[in-house]
Amino acid sequence: MASLSDRGGTGGFLSLLLWLQLLGPLLSEASGGVARPRHPGEHGWQSGAGGQVGVGKQPRLTPSAVFFFRWGLQSPGRVLSVPSFPNHPVCGRRSMRIYGGTKAPQRKWPWQVSLQSYNTHVCGGSLITNQLVLTAAHCVVGRDYKVMLGNNELFQFDENEVVVPVKDIVPHQYYDVRQVTNDIAIALLDFPVNYSSYIQPICLPERPFTVKAETLCWVTGWGRMEGNVRPRFLREAEQKILSQKKCNQKYQRYFRTPFNLVREGMICGYHDVRRSPCWGDSGGPLACEVNNTWIQMGVVSWGYFCGVLPSVYTDVIQYKKWIHDILNQASHIYSMGVSMLLICLMLPEAILVTV
């Protein structure tokens, strides 16, 4: 017999392989391996306040009353495994001081990403850590995704561009395509990206607060322009925050309904000359500048045609706890897997033997 410390033989190597094979299922689960879809309530997440918004006795939107900025199907939530979820200390900064929107200068929105599938732009998204992207749940319709960062031009390679496969995407477990509620998802990149002047994370709101009406924010994306034209370059458009009450009044008058179509967990934005998100902008960020720092207040979700009525965004503030809960639980699983591996590698040499 040869021990693991027998460097001259193959026993030690085979013993290590044996232990790694035994640990394989645990480590694959902890590192974001393939997981079966889970139904709401099955996963055991305790989201608490802000974890589930707008589900219950709410009027449902008919297909004729609403469109999504990216047509999609409902997808059940799944467990996401990531090491950690820190707010980057320099998030929301950039190195320089949509529909009907204008072309965005390079490096102006370094957190903007293009979520792509089979070499086609599907949705927008925003980088919130070096390995996590925030997007909309209705964007999640398949499994083969990648994200492009560091380039404002689609499908035109740039030396600052980084393309990363998506390892896993988790839509909110209570996303409801009929009520258009909980329209938020998190994507885990296959590997962390390096920050540069072209790639930076955007900040998330640290504490609950309400964005005042008429606050000026910006929405960005590669959505359709006037005439149904698909842009090559990233577009930007100003958006003024509209109170939920006034936003509902506009939709109620337009559709002649007494129901509130804009619900808890949603915020509205508008532009005086009908500049707004459109098809292909879904999942992109609604960013507001606060004390020289850009904070993501919304995720592009839905609206009625392009610019006809105010655009509706998922209210990120309402889902901050949901984001933290998922990632903290995933971090715990990841830590357990790594700890087990370290313990096994540190076992007495006499235990790891082979014939």
mmCIF file of C-alpha atoms in Angstrom:
data_model
loop_
_atom_site.group_PDB
_atom_site.id
_atom_site.type_symbol
_atom_site.label_atom_id
_atom_site.label_comp_id
_atom_site.label_asym_id
_atom_site.label_seq_id
_atom_site.Cartn_x
_atom_site.Cartn_y
_atom_site.Cartn_z
ATOM 1 C CA MET A 1 0.000 0.000 0.000
ATOM 2 C CA ALA A 2 1.066 3.548 -0.592
ATOM 3 C CA SER A 3 -0.010 6.630 1.311
ATOM 4 C CA LEU A 4 -1.005 9.994 -0.171
ATOM 5 C CA SER A 5 2.426 11.305 0.721
ATOM 6 C CA ASP A 6 4.093 8.683 -1.443
ATOM 7 C CA ARG A 7 5.102 11.081 -4.203
ATOM 8 C CA GLY A 8 6.838 8.361 -6.142
ATOM 9 C CA GLY A 9 3.696 6.281 -6.731
ATOM 10 C CA THR A 10 0.207 6.742 -8.085
ATOM 11 C CA GLY A 11 -1.619 5.834 -4.880
ATOM 12 C CA GLY A 12 -1.753 9.363 -3.529
ATOM 13 C CA PHE A 13 -3.083 10.736 -6.781
ATOM 14 C CA LEU A 14 -5.758 8.043 -6.988
ATOM 15 C CA SER A 15 -6.766 8.689 -3.373
ATOM 16 C CA LEU A 16 -7.211 12.384 -4.090
ATOM 17 C CA LEU A 17 -9.297 11.591 -7.156
ATOM 18 C CA LEU A 18 -11.439 9.250 -5.074
ATOM 19 C CA TRP A 19 -12.159 11.941 -2.490
ATOM 20 C CA LEU A 20 -12.879 14.521 -5.153
ATOM 21 C CA GLN A 21 -15.273 12.102 -6.827
ATOM 22 C CA LEU A 22 -17.086 11.519 -3.530
ATOM 23 C CA LEU A 23 -17.345 15.275 -3.019
ATOM 24 C CA GLY A 24 -18.414 15.897 -6.604
ATOM 25 C CA PRO A 25 -22.191 16.057 -6.058
ATOM 26 C CA LEU A 26 -21.817 18.469 -3.136
ATOM 27 C CA LEU A 27 -19.368 20.717 -4.923
ATOM 28 C CA SER A 28 -21.371 20.780 -8.138
ATOM 29 C CA GLU A 29 -24.422 21.852 -6.188
ATOM 30 C CA ALA A 30 -22.465 24.522 -4.387
ATOM 31 C CA SER A 31 -20.843 25.881 -7.517
ATOM 32 C CA GLY A 32 -24.001 26.307 -9.536
ATOM 33 C CA GLY A 33 -24.318 22.931 -11.196
ATOM 34 C CA VAL A 34 -27.421 21.936 -13.125
ATOM 35 C CA ALA A 35 -30.449 22.073 -10.859
ATOM 36 C CA ARG A 36 -33.966 20.976 -11.572
ATOM 37 C CA PRO A 37 -36.600 23.694 -11.823
ATOM 38 C CA ARG A 38 -38.405 24.473 -8.600
ATOM 39 C CA HIS A 39 -41.939 25.611 -8.099
ATOM 40 C CA PRO A 40 -42.911 28.498 -5.831
ATOM 41 C CA GLY A 41 -42.819 27.386 -2.220
ATOM 42 C CA GLU A 42 -40.699 24.302 -2.904
ATOM 43 C CA HIS A 43 -37.340 25.983 -2.446
ATOM 44 C CA GLY A 44 -38.006 27.083 1.118
ATOM 45 C CA TRP A 45 -36.746 30.646 0.629
ATOM 46 C CA GLN A 46 -37.884 33.028 3.344
ATOM 47 C CA SER A 47 -38.028 36.293 1.465
ATOM 48 C CA GLY A 48 -39.853 38.272 4.143
ATOM 49 C CA ALA A 49 -40.811 41.852 3.485
ATOM 50 C CA GLY A 50 -40.180 42.798 -0.064
ATOM 51 C CA GLY A 51 -39.653 39.200 -1.122
ATOM 52 C CA GLN A 52 -43.042 38.709 -2.700
ATOM 53 C CA VAL A 53 -44.802 41.721 -4.121
ATOM 54 C CA GLY A 54 -48.121 42.075 -5.840
ATOM 55 C CA VAL A 55 -49.338 38.471 -5.618
ATOM 56 C CA GLY A 56 -52.899 38.029 -4.437
ATOM 57 C CA LYS A 57 -56.159 39.766 -5.155
ATOM 58 C CA GLN A 58 -55.048 41.860 -8.090
ATOM 59 C CA PRO A 59 -56.717 42.417 -11.453
ATOM 60 C CA ARG A 60 -54.925 40.643 -14.265
ATOM 61 C CA LEU A 61 -53.807 42.350 -17.434
ATOM 62 C CA THR A 62 -55.223 41.012 -20.655
ATOM 63 C CA PRO A 63 -52.836 40.353 -23.572
ATOM 64 C CA SER A 64 -54.347 43.281 -25.457
ATOM 65 C CA ALA A 65 -53.663 45.648 -22.583
ATOM 66 C CA VAL A 66 -49.943 45.175 -22.171
ATOM 67 C CA PHE A 67 -46.827 44.180 -24.029
ATOM 68 C CA PHE A 68 -43.426 43.234 -22.726
ATOM 69 C CA PHE A 69 -40.322 44.967 -23.982
ATOM 70 C CA ARG A 70 -39.030 41.478 -24.675
ATOM 71 C CA TRP A 71 -41.682 38.813 -25.270
ATOM 72 C CA GLY A 72 -41.139 35.949 -22.857
ATOM 73 C CA LEU A 73 -42.646 33.013 -21.012
ATOM 74 C CA GLN A 74 -42.903 32.326 -17.325
ATOM 75 C CA SER A 75 -39.969 30.404 -15.879
ATOM 76 C CA PRO A 76 -39.891 29.000 -12.342
ATOM 77 C CA GLY A 77 -37.221 30.164 -9.917
ATOM 78 C CA ARG A 78 -34.135 28.078 -9.198
ATOM 79 C CA VAL A 79 -31.368 28.155 -6.632
ATOM 80 C CA LEU A 80 -28.362 30.258 -7.578
ATOM 81 C CA SER A 81 -24.947 29.396 -6.175
ATOM 82 C CA VAL A 82 -22.478 32.262 -5.865
ATOM 83 C CA PRO A 83 -19.657 32.991 -3.456
ATOM 84 C CA SER A 84 -20.795 36.393 -2.209
ATOM 85 C CA PHE A 85 -22.786 39.534 -2.903
ATOM 86 C CA PRO A 86 -20.865 42.604 -1.801
ATOM 87 C CA ASN A 87 -21.632 46.090 -2.999
ATOM 88 C CA HIS A 88 -18.455 47.133 -4.779
ATOM 89 C CA PRO A 89 -16.861 50.121 -2.996
ATOM 90 C CA VAL A 90 -16.682 52.149 -6.209
ATOM 91 C CA CYS A 91 -19.960 51.095 -7.801
ATOM 92 C CA GLY A 92 -22.016 53.626 -9.696
ATOM 93 C CA ARG A 93 -19.035 55.620 -10.952
ATOM 94 C CA ARG A 94 -17.897 56.218 -14.506
ATOM 95 C CA SER A 95 -14.760 57.631 -16.040
ATOM 96 C CA MET A 96 -16.482 60.522 -17.823
ATOM 97 C CA ARG A 97 -18.411 63.424 -16.638
ATOM 98 C CA ILE A 98 -34.278 53.724 -26.586
ATOM 99 C CA TYR A 99 -36.987 54.818 -28.263
ATOM 100 C CA GLY A 100 -36.351 58.211 -29.677
ATOM 101 C CA GLY A 101 -33.284 58.272 -27.464
ATOM 102 C CA THR A 102 -29.828 59.403 -28.451
ATOM 103 C CA LYS A 103 -26.659 57.413 -28.998
ATOM 104 C CA ALA A 104 -24.787 56.909 -25.721
ATOM 105 C CA PRO A 105 -21.065 57.773 -25.621
ATOM 106 C CA GLN A 106 -18.673 54.940 -24.876
ATOM 107 C CA ARG A 107 -17.911 54.487 -21.156
ATOM 108 C CA LYS A 108 -20.931 56.552 -20.111
ATOM 109 C CA TRP A 109 -22.904 53.529 -18.875
ATOM 110 C CA PRO A 110 -20.200 50.955 -18.004
ATOM 111 C CA TRP A 111 -22.625 48.667 -16.126
ATOM 112 C CA GLN A 112 -24.855 48.091 -19.153
ATOM 113 C CA VAL A 113 -24.790 44.554 -20.538
ATOM 114 C CA SER A 114 -26.417 42.829 -23.485
ATOM 115 C CA LEU A 115 -28.021 39.501 -22.612
ATOM 116 C CA GLN A 116 -27.710 37.346 -25.716
ATOM 117 C CA SER A 117 -28.867 33.931 -26.865
ATOM 118 C CA TYR A 118 -27.683 32.184 -30.008
ATOM 119 C CA ASN A 119 -25.857 35.340 -31.105
ATOM 120 C CA THR A 120 -29.000 37.462 -30.834
ATOM 121 C CA HIS A 121 -29.595 40.357 -28.451
ATOM 122 C CA VAL A 122 -32.465 39.334 -26.177
ATOM 123 C CA CYS A 123 -32.536 41.793 -23.296
ATOM 124 C CA GLY A 124 -30.552 44.333 -21.393
ATOM 125 C CA GLY A 125 -29.115 43.959 -17.934
ATOM 126 C CA SER A 126 -26.847 45.641 -15.424
ATOM 127 C CA LEU A 127 -23.649 44.514 -13.742
ATOM 128 C CA ILE A 128 -24.075 44.656 -9.947
ATOM 129 C CA THR A 129 -20.917 42.734 -8.942
ATOM 130 C CA ASN A 130 -18.047 41.304 -10.955
ATOM 131 C CA GLN A 131 -20.038 38.097 -11.465
ATOM 132 C CA LEU A 132 -23.719 39.059 -11.163
ATOM 133 C CA VAL A 133 -26.139 40.695 -13.585
ATOM 134 C CA LEU A 134 -29.588 42.051 -12.751
ATOM 135 C CA THR A 135 -32.269 41.665 -15.427
ATOM 136 C CA ALA A 136 -36.015 41.006 -15.864
ATOM 137 C CA ALA A 137 -37.653 37.649 -15.175
ATOM 138 C CA HIS A 138 -39.603 37.688 -18.436
ATOM 139 C CA CYS A 139 -36.270 37.683 -20.286
ATOM 140 C CA VAL A 140 -35.559 34.158 -19.050
ATOM 141 C CA VAL A 141 -36.938 31.805 -21.690
ATOM 142 C CA GLY A 142 -34.075 29.366 -22.278
ATOM 143 C CA ARG A 143 -30.708 28.200 -21.007
ATOM 144 C CA ASP A 144 -28.058 29.160 -23.541
ATOM 145 C CA TYR A 145 -27.123 32.715 -22.585
ATOM 146 C CA LYS A 146 -24.091 34.942 -22.615
ATOM 147 C CA VAL A 147 -23.556 38.593 -21.776
ATOM 148 C CA MET A 148 -21.547 41.243 -23.559
ATOM 149 C CA LEU A 149 -19.893 43.984 -21.515
ATOM 150 C CA GLY A 150 -17.617 46.917 -22.286
ATOM 151 C CA ASN A 151 -18.955 47.701 -25.754
ATOM 152 C CA ASN A 152 -21.789 50.011 -26.803
ATOM 153 C CA GLU A 153 -22.043 48.468 -30.269
ATOM 154 C CA LEU A 154 -23.754 45.138 -30.847
ATOM 155 C CA PHE A 155 -21.929 42.412 -32.776
ATOM 156 C CA GLN A 156 -18.977 44.613 -33.617
ATOM 157 C CA PHE A 157 -15.930 43.414 -31.701
ATOM 158 C CA ASP A 158 -14.066 45.995 -29.676
ATOM 159 C CA GLU A 159 -10.804 45.559 -27.782
ATOM 160 C CA ASN A 160 -12.563 46.569 -24.550
ATOM 161 C CA GLU A 161 -15.393 44.090 -25.043
ATOM 162 C CA VAL A 162 -15.802 41.066 -22.794
ATOM 163 C CA VAL A 163 -18.211 38.211 -23.561
ATOM 164 C CA VAL A 164 -18.988 35.819 -20.709
ATOM 165 C CA PRO A 165 -21.217 32.722 -20.734
ATOM 166 C CA VAL A 166 -24.043 32.736 -18.205
ATOM 167 C CA LYS A 167 -23.746 29.893 -15.729
ATOM 168 C CA ASP A 168 -27.209 30.207 -14.218
ATOM 169 C CA ILE A 169 -30.206 32.555 -14.146
ATOM 170 C CA VAL A 170 -32.716 32.762 -11.309
ATOM 171 C CA PRO A 171 -36.033 34.517 -11.958
ATOM 172 C CA HIS A 172 -38.047 35.562 -8.924
ATOM 173 C CA GLN A 173 -39.850 32.504 -7.600
ATOM 174 C CA TYR A 174 -43.181 34.346 -7.648
ATOM 175 C CA TYR A 175 -42.851 35.978 -11.042
ATOM 176 C CA ASP A 176 -46.325 36.098 -12.589
ATOM 177 C CA VAL A 177 -46.505 36.695 -16.324
ATOM 178 C CA ARG A 178 -50.249 37.432 -16.161
ATOM 179 C CA GLN A 179 -50.092 40.021 -13.417
ATOM 180 C CA VAL A 180 -46.637 41.212 -14.497
ATOM 181 C CA THR A 181 -45.450 41.110 -10.895
ATOM 182 C CA ASN A 182 -42.032 40.236 -9.438
ATOM 183 C CA ASP A 183 -40.420 40.760 -12.847
ATOM 184 C CA ILE A 184 -36.813 40.485 -11.735
ATOM 185 C CA ALA A 185 -34.002 37.942 -12.145
ATOM 186 C CA ILE A 186 -30.319 37.471 -11.337
ATOM 187 C CA ALA A 187 -27.760 35.964 -13.715
ATOM 188 C CA LEU A 188 -24.529 34.362 -12.532
ATOM 189 C CA LEU A 189 -21.641 34.710 -14.963
ATOM 190 C CA ASP A 190 -19.374 31.759 -15.650
ATOM 191 C CA PHE A 191 -16.393 33.684 -14.299
ATOM 192 C CA PRO A 192 -15.779 37.101 -12.694
ATOM 193 C CA VAL A 193 -14.960 40.020 -14.965
ATOM 194 C CA ASN A 194 -12.166 42.506 -14.410
ATOM 195 C CA TYR A 195 -13.266 46.086 -13.873
ATOM 196 C CA SER A 196 -12.017 48.788 -16.214
ATOM 197 C CA SER A 197 -13.119 52.226 -17.359
ATOM 198 C CA TYR A 198 -15.475 50.364 -19.732
ATOM 199 C CA ILE A 199 -16.801 47.816 -17.222
ATOM 200 C CA GLN A 200 -18.067 48.957 -13.817
ATOM 201 C CA PRO A 201 -20.882 47.836 -11.495
ATOM 202 C CA ILE A 202 -23.862 50.010 -10.700
ATOM 203 C CA CYS A 203 -24.917 50.549 -7.088
ATOM 204 C CA LEU A 204 -28.111 49.182 -5.603
ATOM 205 C CA PRO A 205 -30.072 51.205 -3.035
ATOM 206 C CA GLU A 206 -28.790 50.335 0.435
ATOM 207 C CA ARG A 207 -31.924 51.262 2.361
ATOM 208 C CA PRO A 208 -35.611 51.677 1.543
ATOM 209 C CA PHE A 209 -36.622 55.104 0.325
ATOM 210 C CA THR A 210 -39.014 56.601 -2.178
ATOM 211 C CA VAL A 211 -37.823 58.294 -5.335
ATOM 212 C CA LYS A 212 -39.589 61.634 -5.561
ATOM 213 C CA ALA A 213 -41.868 62.336 -8.492
ATOM 214 C CA GLU A 214 -40.223 64.299 -11.317
ATOM 215 C CA THR A 215 -36.769 63.007 -10.341
ATOM 216 C CA LEU A 216 -34.687 62.810 -13.519
ATOM 217 C CA CYS A 217 -33.235 59.376 -14.262
ATOM 218 C CA TRP A 218 -31.913 57.589 -17.349
ATOM 219 C CA VAL A 219 -32.815 54.374 -19.130
ATOM 220 C CA THR A 220 -30.438 52.667 -21.557
ATOM 221 C CA GLY A 221 -30.665 49.803 -24.018
ATOM 222 C CA TRP A 222 -30.561 48.446 -27.544
ATOM 223 C CA GLY A 223 -34.342 48.354 -27.995
ATOM 224 C CA ARG A 224 -36.249 49.161 -31.163
ATOM 225 C CA MET A 225 -36.301 52.742 -32.381
ATOM 226 C CA GLU A 226 -38.900 54.656 -34.350
ATOM 227 C CA GLY A 227 -39.825 52.756 -37.484
ATOM 228 C CA ASN A 228 -39.092 49.432 -35.745
ATOM 229 C CA VAL A 229 -35.381 49.880 -36.454
ATOM 230 C CA ARG A 230 -32.926 47.819 -34.430
ATOM 231 C CA PRO A 231 -30.005 49.988 -33.319
ATOM 232 C CA ARG A 232 -26.395 48.850 -33.345
ATOM 233 C CA PHE A 233 -25.343 51.363 -30.731
ATOM 234 C CA LEU A 234 -26.521 51.692 -27.146
ATOM 235 C CA ARG A 235 -29.231 54.330 -26.769
ATOM 236 C CA GLU A 236 -30.126 56.486 -23.780
ATOM 237 C CA ALA A 237 -33.249 58.423 -22.825
ATOM 238 C CA GLU A 238 -34.215 60.626 -19.904
ATOM 239 C CA GLN A 239 -37.060 59.462 -17.718
ATOM 240 C CA LYS A 240 -38.933 61.481 -15.120
ATOM 241 C CA ILE A 241 -40.267 59.497 -12.193
ATOM 242 C CA LEU A 242 -44.068 59.530 -12.077
ATOM 243 C CA SER A 243 -46.015 58.795 -8.909
ATOM 244 C CA GLN A 244 -47.795 55.470 -8.871
ATOM 245 C CA LYS A 245 -51.136 57.220 -8.391
ATOM 246 C CA LYS A 246 -50.747 59.423 -11.467
ATOM 247 C CA CYS A 247 -49.346 56.533 -13.475
ATOM 248 C CA ASN A 248 -52.382 54.397 -12.659
ATOM 249 C CA GLN A 249 -54.687 57.267 -13.549
ATOM 250 C CA LYS A 250 -53.144 57.494 -17.016
ATOM 251 C CA TYR A 251 -53.580 53.765 -17.617
ATOM 252 C CA GLN A 252 -57.101 53.772 -16.196
ATOM 253 C CA ARG A 253 -58.188 56.618 -18.464
ATOM 254 C CA TYR A 254 -56.597 55.030 -21.511
ATOM 255 C CA PHE A 255 -58.133 51.594 -20.953
ATOM 256 C CA ARG A 256 -61.309 52.847 -19.257
ATOM 257 C CA THR A 257 -60.856 50.552 -16.302
ATOM 258 C CA PRO A 258 -61.178 51.141 -12.541
ATOM 259 C CA PHE A 259 -58.374 48.705 -11.760
ATOM 260 C CA ASN A 260 -54.849 49.658 -10.805
ATOM 261 C CA LEU A 261 -52.555 48.164 -13.427
ATOM 262 C CA VAL A 262 -49.402 49.555 -11.820
ATOM 263 C CA ARG A 263 -48.995 47.732 -8.539
ATOM 264 C CA GLU A 264 -46.733 47.478 -5.548
ATOM 265 C CA GLY A 265 -43.186 46.692 -6.615
ATOM 266 C CA MET A 266 -43.437 48.839 -9.756
ATOM 267 C CA ILE A 267 -42.412 52.413 -10.536
ATOM 268 C CA CYS A 268 -43.174 54.540 -13.584
ATOM 269 C CA GLY A 269 -41.121 56.821 -15.769
ATOM 270 C CA TYR A 270 -42.014 59.086 -18.673
ATOM 271 C CA HIS A 271 -40.576 61.639 -21.084
ATOM 272 C CA ASP A 272 -42.294 64.759 -22.375
ATOM 273 C CA VAL A 273 -41.580 63.896 -26.020
ATOM 274 C CA ARG A 274 -42.341 60.166 -25.742
ATOM 275 C CA ARG A 275 -38.813 58.889 -25.419
ATOM 276 C CA SER A 276 -39.086 55.557 -23.676
ATOM 277 C CA PRO A 277 -37.895 51.952 -23.637
ATOM 278 C CA CYS A 278 -39.121 49.663 -26.393
ATOM 279 C CA TRP A 279 -38.786 46.042 -27.521
ATOM 280 C CA GLY A 280 -35.314 44.777 -26.658
ATOM 281 C CA ASP A 281 -34.759 47.175 -23.749
ATOM 282 C CA SER A 282 -36.233 44.797 -21.165
ATOM 283 C CA GLY A 283 -34.063 43.995 -18.191
ATOM 284 C CA GLY A 284 -32.024 47.155 -18.601
ATOM 285 C CA PRO A 285 -31.407 49.603 -15.769
ATOM 286 C CA LEU A 286 -33.263 52.738 -14.789
ATOM 287 C CA ALA A 287 -30.392 54.672 -13.219
ATOM 288 C CA CYS A 288 -30.613 57.791 -11.070
ATOM 289 C CA GLU A 289 -27.675 59.913 -9.938
ATOM 290 C CA VAL A 290 -27.538 60.555 -6.192
ATOM 291 C CA ASN A 291 -24.606 62.511 -4.743
ATOM 292 C CA ASN A 292 -22.454 61.823 -7.816
ATOM 293 C CA THR A 293 -23.164 58.097 -7.598
ATOM 294 C CA TRP A 294 -25.388 56.184 -10.013
ATOM 295 C CA ILE A 295 -27.947 53.936 -8.332
ATOM 296 C CA GLN A 296 -30.232 51.486 -10.095
ATOM 297 C CA MET A 297 -33.808 52.241 -9.122
ATOM 298 C CA GLY A 298 -35.618 50.134 -11.691
ATOM 299 C CA VAL A 299 -35.482 47.260 -14.165
ATOM 300 C CA VAL A 300 -37.221 47.784 -17.521
ATOM 301 C CA SER A 301 -40.361 45.640 -17.356
ATOM 302 C CA TRP A 302 -43.442 46.561 -19.403
ATOM 303 C CA GLY A 303 -45.493 49.278 -21.051
ATOM 304 C CA TYR A 304 -48.105 49.953 -23.716
ATOM 305 C CA PHE A 305 -46.403 50.289 -27.073
ATOM 306 C CA CYS A 306 -43.391 52.601 -27.169
ATOM 307 C CA GLY A 307 -43.929 55.949 -25.501
ATOM 308 C CA VAL A 308 -47.734 55.930 -25.676
ATOM 309 C CA LEU A 309 -48.064 55.585 -21.894
ATOM 310 C CA PRO A 310 -45.522 55.796 -19.063
ATOM 311 C CA SER A 311 -42.996 52.973 -18.935
ATOM 312 C CA VAL A 312 -43.210 50.601 -15.982
ATOM 313 C CA TYR A 313 -40.128 49.356 -14.154
ATOM 314 C CA THR A 314 -39.589 46.778 -11.445
ATOM 315 C CA ASP A 315 -38.811 48.733 -8.263
ATOM 316 C CA VAL A 316 -35.365 47.493 -7.197
ATOM 317 C CA ILE A 317 -35.786 48.919 -3.695
ATOM 318 C CA GLN A 318 -38.644 46.503 -3.053
ATOM 319 C CA TYR A 319 -36.463 43.515 -3.953
ATOM 320 C CA LYS A 320 -33.206 44.328 -2.202
ATOM 321 C CA LYS A 321 -33.948 41.853 0.591
ATOM 322 C CA TRP A 322 -34.908 39.186 -1.952
ATOM 323 C CA ILE A 323 -31.579 39.637 -3.694
ATOM 324 C CA HIS A 324 -29.636 39.419 -0.443
ATOM 325 C CA ASP A 325 -31.594 36.417 0.840
ATOM 326 C CA ILE A 326 -30.939 34.331 -2.255
ATOM 327 C CA LEU A 327 -27.277 35.165 -2.444
ATOM 328 C CA ASN A 328 -26.653 34.744 1.267
ATOM 329 C CA GLN A 329 -28.199 31.279 1.197
ATOM 330 C CA ALA A 330 -26.180 30.409 -1.877
ATOM 331 C CA SER A 331 -23.021 31.673 -0.203
ATOM 332 C CA HIS A 332 -23.674 29.337 2.725
ATOM 333 C CA ILE A 333 -23.960 26.332 0.406
ATOM 334 C CA TYR A 334 -20.800 27.351 -1.410
ATOM 335 C CA SER A 335 -18.884 27.743 1.863
ATOM 336 C CA MET A 336 -19.975 24.297 3.055
ATOM 337 C CA GLY A 337 -18.701 22.692 -0.130
ATOM 338 C CA VAL A 338 -15.324 24.397 0.072
ATOM 339 C CA SER A 339 -14.985 23.577 3.783
ATOM 340 C CA MET A 340 -15.679 19.891 3.173
ATOM 341 C CA LEU A 341 -13.031 19.796 0.475
ATOM 342 C CA LEU A 342 -10.446 21.430 2.747
ATOM 343 C CA ILE A 343 -11.256 19.061 5.626
ATOM 344 C CA CYS A 344 -10.849 16.014 3.422
ATOM 345 C CA LEU A 345 -7.559 17.244 1.996
ATOM 346 C CA MET A 346 -6.261 17.820 5.521
ATOM 347 C CA LEU A 347 -7.175 14.362 6.858
ATOM 348 C CA PRO A 348 -4.282 12.268 8.222
ATOM 349 C CA GLU A 349 -2.281 10.711 5.452
ATOM 350 C CA ALA A 350 -2.860 7.249 6.865
ATOM 351 C CA ILE A 351 -6.575 7.504 6.115
ATOM 352 C CA LEU A 352 -6.109 8.239 2.428
ATOM 353 C CA VAL A 353 -4.635 4.994 1.203
ATOM 354 C CA THR A 354 -5.111 2.723 -1.740
ATOM 355 C CA VAL A 355 -3.931 -0.682 -2.782
#
